[in-house]
N, CA and C of each residue as an Amber inpcrd file, in Angstrom:
protein
   270
  81.4450000 111.1110000  93.9510000  81.8880000 109.4000000  93.6210000
  83.5710000 109.3180000  93.2560000  84.4570000 110.4000000  94.0930000
  85.4420000 109.8020000  94.1410000  86.3710000 110.1800000  92.5650000
  87.0910000 109.3940000  92.1370000  87.7220000 109.2830000  91.0320000
  87.0490000 108.9770000  89.4580000  85.7670000 108.3730000  89.7530000
  84.6240000 108.5730000  88.5540000  84.5080000 109.7990000  87.9410000
  84.5090000 110.0380000  86.5260000  84.4330000 111.2530000  86.0770000
  82.9730000 111.4030000  86.2360000  82.6080000 112.8510000  86.0510000
  80.8760000 112.8010000  86.1950000  80.1350000 111.9060000  85.0280000
  80.7180000 112.0240000  83.8800000  80.0810000 111.5550000  82.5720000
  79.6100000 109.7320000  83.2990000  80.7710000 109.0350000  83.8310000
  80.3860000 107.6280000  84.1010000  79.6560000 107.5080000  85.2550000
  79.2690000 108.3900000  86.0300000  78.5390000 108.1440000  87.3160000
  77.3500000 107.5740000  87.2280000  76.6560000 107.5230000  86.1980000
  75.3530000 106.7220000  85.9960000  75.7570000 105.3130000  85.7860000
  76.9060000 105.1550000  85.5640000  77.0180000 103.7360000  85.5250000
  77.6240000 103.0370000  86.8220000  77.8760000 103.8010000  87.8760000
  78.6690000 103.0800000  89.2620000  77.3660000 102.9450000  89.7660000
  77.3970000 102.1190000  90.7080000  76.6260000 101.1830000  91.9670000
  76.3070000 102.4570000  92.8770000  75.7930000 102.8860000  93.4910000
  75.5840000 103.8380000  94.6150000  75.3960000 103.1350000  95.9300000
  74.9960000 101.9660000  95.4440000  74.2370000 101.2710000  97.0530000
  75.4490000 100.4450000  97.5210000  76.4520000 100.3480000  97.0580000
  77.6620000  99.7550000  97.1330000  78.7320000 100.5310000  98.0830000
  78.8360000 100.5130000  99.4710000  79.6620000 101.3080000 100.4250000
  81.0990000 101.0640000 100.0710000  82.2090000 102.0040000  99.7760000
  83.2810000 101.9990000  99.5430000  84.3230000 101.1010000 100.8150000
  85.1310000 100.4730000 100.3630000  86.2450000  99.6580000 101.1540000
  87.1080000 100.5780000 101.8540000  87.3510000 100.9810000 102.9270000
  87.9860000 101.9480000 103.3650000  89.5460000 101.7320000 103.3870000
  90.1470000 102.5550000 103.0340000  91.8930000 102.5040000 102.9770000
  92.5520000 101.8430000 104.2080000  93.0800000 101.0920000 104.6260000
  93.3390000 100.3740000 105.8450000  94.8330000  99.7510000 105.4370000
  96.0230000 100.1180000 105.7100000  96.8240000  98.8250000 105.4340000
  97.1390000  98.1990000 106.7670000  96.8830000  98.5070000 107.6630000
  96.9950000  97.7300000 109.0620000  96.2720000  96.8140000 108.9120000
  94.8980000  97.1460000 108.5360000  93.7360000  95.9550000 108.5450000
  94.4690000  94.8310000 107.5060000  94.3790000  95.7150000 106.2500000
  95.1490000  94.3420000 105.2170000  96.1180000  93.6360000 105.5380000
  97.3250000  94.1910000 106.2250000  98.2430000  93.6360000 106.7950000
  97.5790000  92.0290000 107.6920000  96.6470000  92.6250000 108.5180000
  96.4090000  91.5440000 109.4200000  95.6020000  90.3200000 108.5470000
  94.3120000  90.7880000 107.7340000  93.8340000  90.0530000 106.9680000
  95.0560000  89.1000000 106.0830000  95.8660000  89.6900000 105.3450000
  96.6950000  88.7910000 104.6720000  97.3420000  87.6750000 105.4400000
  97.6860000  88.1480000 106.9950000  98.3900000  87.0600000 107.7160000
  97.5520000  86.2500000 108.2530000  96.4750000  86.5770000 108.3350000
  95.2900000  85.4770000 108.8380000  94.8970000  84.5750000 107.8700000
  95.2560000  84.8980000 106.2350000  94.8700000  84.0790000 105.3970000
  96.1710000  83.5130000 105.1620000  97.3270000  83.6650000 105.4600000
  98.2300000  82.5460000 105.2170000  99.5720000  83.2060000 104.3850000
  99.1060000  84.4570000 103.9470000  99.9830000  85.3530000 103.1440000
 101.2010000  85.9140000 104.0280000 102.0610000  85.2000000 104.4420000
 103.1790000  85.6980000 105.1940000 104.4600000  86.5120000 104.5080000
 105.0400000  87.2740000 105.0880000 106.1850000  88.2660000 104.6490000
 107.5210000  87.3690000 104.4960000 108.3490000  87.2480000 103.5040000
 109.3240000  86.5880000 103.3680000 110.5250000  87.5990000 103.7550000
 111.8760000  86.9690000 103.6180000 112.7580000  87.8200000 104.2570000
 113.0410000  89.1360000 103.1830000 112.5140000  89.0610000 101.9910000
 112.7790000  90.4960000 101.0180000 111.1000000  91.4670000 101.3820000
 110.3130000  91.1080000 102.1530000 109.3200000  91.7370000 102.6870000
 108.3260000  91.5850000 101.9160000 108.3360000  90.8110000 100.6780000
 106.8640000  90.2300000 100.2320000 105.9820000  88.9410000 100.6710000
 105.1100000  89.1640000 100.1900000 104.3190000  87.6790000 100.7470000
 104.3280000  86.7120000  99.8820000 104.1630000  85.5150000 100.4110000
 103.9310000  84.2340000  99.8960000 103.2650000  83.3450000 100.9730000
 102.9250000  82.2630000  99.9640000 101.5030000  81.1630000 100.7240000
 102.1950000  80.0270000 100.1430000 102.1450000  79.0210000 100.9930000
 103.1560000  77.8710000 100.3060000 103.8850000  77.8720000  99.1970000
 105.0060000  78.9250000  99.2860000 106.0840000  78.8520000  98.2880000
 105.6200000  79.6030000  97.0190000 104.3200000  80.2150000  96.8550000
 103.7810000  80.8430000  95.9050000 103.8270000  82.3330000  96.0270000
 104.3820000  83.2430000  95.6970000 104.3010000  84.8610000  95.9310000
 103.3600000  85.2400000  95.3320000 102.7890000  86.3130000  96.4330000
 102.0480000  87.0190000  96.0810000 102.3770000  88.5180000  95.4080000
 102.0130000  87.8590000  93.7740000 102.4870000  89.0930000  92.8510000
 101.7410000  88.8480000  91.7000000 101.5180000  89.8920000  90.9060000
 100.9810000  89.9750000  89.6230000 101.2240000  91.2940000  88.7200000
 100.8800000  91.2700000  87.7810000 101.1930000  92.5590000  86.4570000
  99.8020000  92.9960000  86.5240000 100.1120000  94.4530000  86.5480000
  98.9950000  95.4060000  86.2990000  99.2790000  95.8540000  84.6970000
  98.6970000  95.8070000  83.7990000  98.3570000  96.4480000  82.3280000
  97.6960000  97.4730000  82.1710000  98.5990000  98.2680000  81.7710000
  98.0230000  99.9860000  81.6840000  98.3340000 100.3090000  80.0610000
  97.5780000 101.0580000  80.0020000  97.5250000 101.8110000  78.2920000
  98.6770000 102.8840000  78.6910000  99.7390000 102.8540000  78.0730000
 100.8450000 103.8470000  78.2510000 100.2900000 104.9030000  77.2370000
  99.3410000 105.2190000  76.8320000  99.0190000 106.2380000  75.9270000
  98.3300000 107.3360000  77.1870000  97.6640000 106.6770000  77.7680000
  97.2420000 107.6670000  79.2120000  98.0180000 107.7880000  80.3980000
  98.8920000 109.0000000  80.6310000  99.5210000 109.0730000  81.5480000
  99.2220000 109.0220000  82.8050000  97.6900000 109.4540000  83.0690000
  96.9730000 109.5320000  84.2040000  96.9330000 108.1060000  84.6830000
  96.4210000 107.1150000  83.6280000  96.4050000 105.7030000  83.8280000
  97.8040000 105.1730000  84.4250000  98.6680000 105.5430000  84.0540000
 100.3210000 104.8200000  84.4260000 100.5220000 105.7490000  85.8140000
 100.0590000 106.8890000  85.9870000 100.2340000 107.3660000  87.1760000
  99.3820000 106.6790000  88.5820000  98.3600000 106.3470000  87.9750000
  97.3280000 105.7500000  89.0710000  97.7350000 104.3580000  89.1590000
  98.5800000 103.7660000  87.9520000  98.9350000 102.2750000  88.4650000
 100.0950000 102.2640000  89.4040000 101.1130000 103.4620000  89.1000000
 102.1840000 103.6000000  90.1100000 101.6730000 103.7320000  91.3500000
 100.7970000 104.6090000  91.6680000 100.2580000 104.6040000  93.0580000
  99.7250000 103.4130000  93.5330000  98.9170000 102.7590000  93.1970000
  98.5220000 101.2440000  93.1090000  99.7030000 100.4500000  93.8040000
 100.4900000 100.6120000  92.6650000 101.8000000  99.4830000  93.1040000
 102.3210000  99.8290000  94.3320000 102.7750000 101.1040000  94.8280000
 103.3490000 101.4160000  95.7720000 102.7160000 101.2570000  96.8720000
 100.9870000 101.4340000  97.0300000 100.2420000 101.0340000  98.0730000
 100.4340000  99.5780000  98.4210000 100.2450000  98.5630000  97.3130000
 100.4760000  97.1180000  97.4750000 101.8600000  96.6970000  98.2140000
 102.5130000  97.3420000  97.7120000 104.0240000  97.1610000  98.1120000
 104.2260000  97.4720000  99.8570000 103.5100000  98.2540000 100.0620000
 103.2680000  98.7420000 101.5670000 103.0870000  97.7400000 102.5950000
 102.1150000  96.5220000 101.7770000 101.4550000  95.6370000 102.5300000
 102.1540000  94.0130000 102.0270000 103.1280000  94.0890000 101.4730000
 104.0120000  93.0710000 100.8900000 103.6990000  92.4390000  99.3630000
 102.6000000  93.2430000  98.8730000 102.6320000  92.4580000  97.4360000
 102.9700000  93.0610000  95.9360000 103.4940000  91.9770000  95.5430000
 104.4300000  92.8140000  94.5260000 103.7800000  92.9050000  93.2020000
 103.4000000  93.9400000  92.9620000 102.6240000  94.1680000  91.6030000
 103.6420000  94.8330000  90.4680000 103.7270000  94.4380000  89.3550000
 104.5890000  95.0220000  88.3200000 103.6910000  95.4390000  87.4190000
 104.0260000  96.7850000  86.6320000 103.3970000  97.4290000  85.8290000
 104.0540000  97.0700000  84.5330000 103.0860000  96.9430000  83.5120000
 103.3960000  96.4260000  81.9800000 102.3700000  97.6160000  81.3450000
 103.4420000  98.3850000  80.6420000 102.7320000  99.6260000  80.0240000
 102.4770000  99.3350000  78.4020000 101.1300000  99.1480000  78.0510000
 100.8750000  98.5600000  76.6150000 100.6620000  99.6640000  75.7370000
 100.9580000 100.0490000  74.2940000 100.4080000 100.9890000  73.4980000
  98.7570000 100.5600000  73.4620000  97.8980000 101.6180000  72.9720000
  96.4120000 101.1740000  72.8660000  96.5890000 100.6720000  71.2310000
  95.5990000  99.7000000  71.2520000  95.3220000  99.3360000  69.7130000
  93.8770000  99.6110000  69.2170000  94.1330000 101.0600000  68.7940000
  93.0620000 101.5350000  67.9590000  92.7660000 101.0990000  67.0340000
């Protein structure tokens, strides 16, 4: 099941095919949808940047690391994802 811990596999749908990692295909699809790269290399459509913030539990290093990897992959296709680390509210 990939990154899903075995204890949680029962809650995952097994009949859904995973989406393949395809940065080239993602670039083509973003272009097709009108999200063009600007001079800085990030994408925008109608003057609106393709950007958002990932909220991550700062108490879990593995989640922070995962968010960083996601951020890096998104940047490769021109998406500006920022990371905001938040403490847990136990």
